[in-house]
C-alpha angles and dihedrals in degrees: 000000000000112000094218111197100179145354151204151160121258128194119199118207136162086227096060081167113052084050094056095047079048094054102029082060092038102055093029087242139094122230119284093214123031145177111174108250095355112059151018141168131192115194107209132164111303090343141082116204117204113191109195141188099224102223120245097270093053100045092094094062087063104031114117083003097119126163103009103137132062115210110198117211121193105214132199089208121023095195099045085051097058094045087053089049087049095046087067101047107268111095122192123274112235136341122319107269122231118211138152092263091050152278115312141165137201125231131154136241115238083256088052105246120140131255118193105209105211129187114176124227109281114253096191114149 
């Protein structure tokens, strides 16, 4: 058995950059750890995001591989959230969704991965 003692999700991308510019506009922060063109974290709740340059000798394992990951965000207003995401350039992909777990959307990071966009039902009394 593995004694895990944290986790978190990692993208790899050639344009570590243009990611973290992505990301930094995106969440309103900039990341908590950085090393310019090599690494970035986000710490998020519940969530840690490494964004990472793969080295020479492991570029081949990600290249062409676009969009294979799906980052889900839970979100306090969906709409403000896809203005926002507009706003920078990377407007949302469809119509909202409606389900019995709540309202989503979908958008893409420059590097095409999906976000799923969630807002949970309002439980307001």
């Amino acid at each position: 058995m593995v004694q895990c003692t944290d986790a978190f999700v990692t993208l790899a991308s050639v344009d570590v950059e243009r990611l973290v510019k992505f990301y930094s506009e995106l969440l309103g922060k900039n990341p908590q750890n950085y090393i310019h063109n090599a690494y970035a974290e986000f710490h998020l709740p519940g969530l840690r995001l490494g964004i990472f340059k793969p080295r020479e000798t492991h570029r081949q394992e990600f290249e062409g591989k676009r969009g294979s990951m799906s980052l889900c965000l839970e979100v306090k207003d969906l709409e403000d959230t896809i203005a926002h995401l507009t706003a920078i350039g990377y407007p949302a992909a469809g119509e909202i969704i409606t389900a019995s777990h709540g309202r989503e959307i979908y958008a893409y990071d420059p590097d095409g991965n999906r976000l799923i966009l969630h807002q949970s039902p309002r439980t307001d009394s």
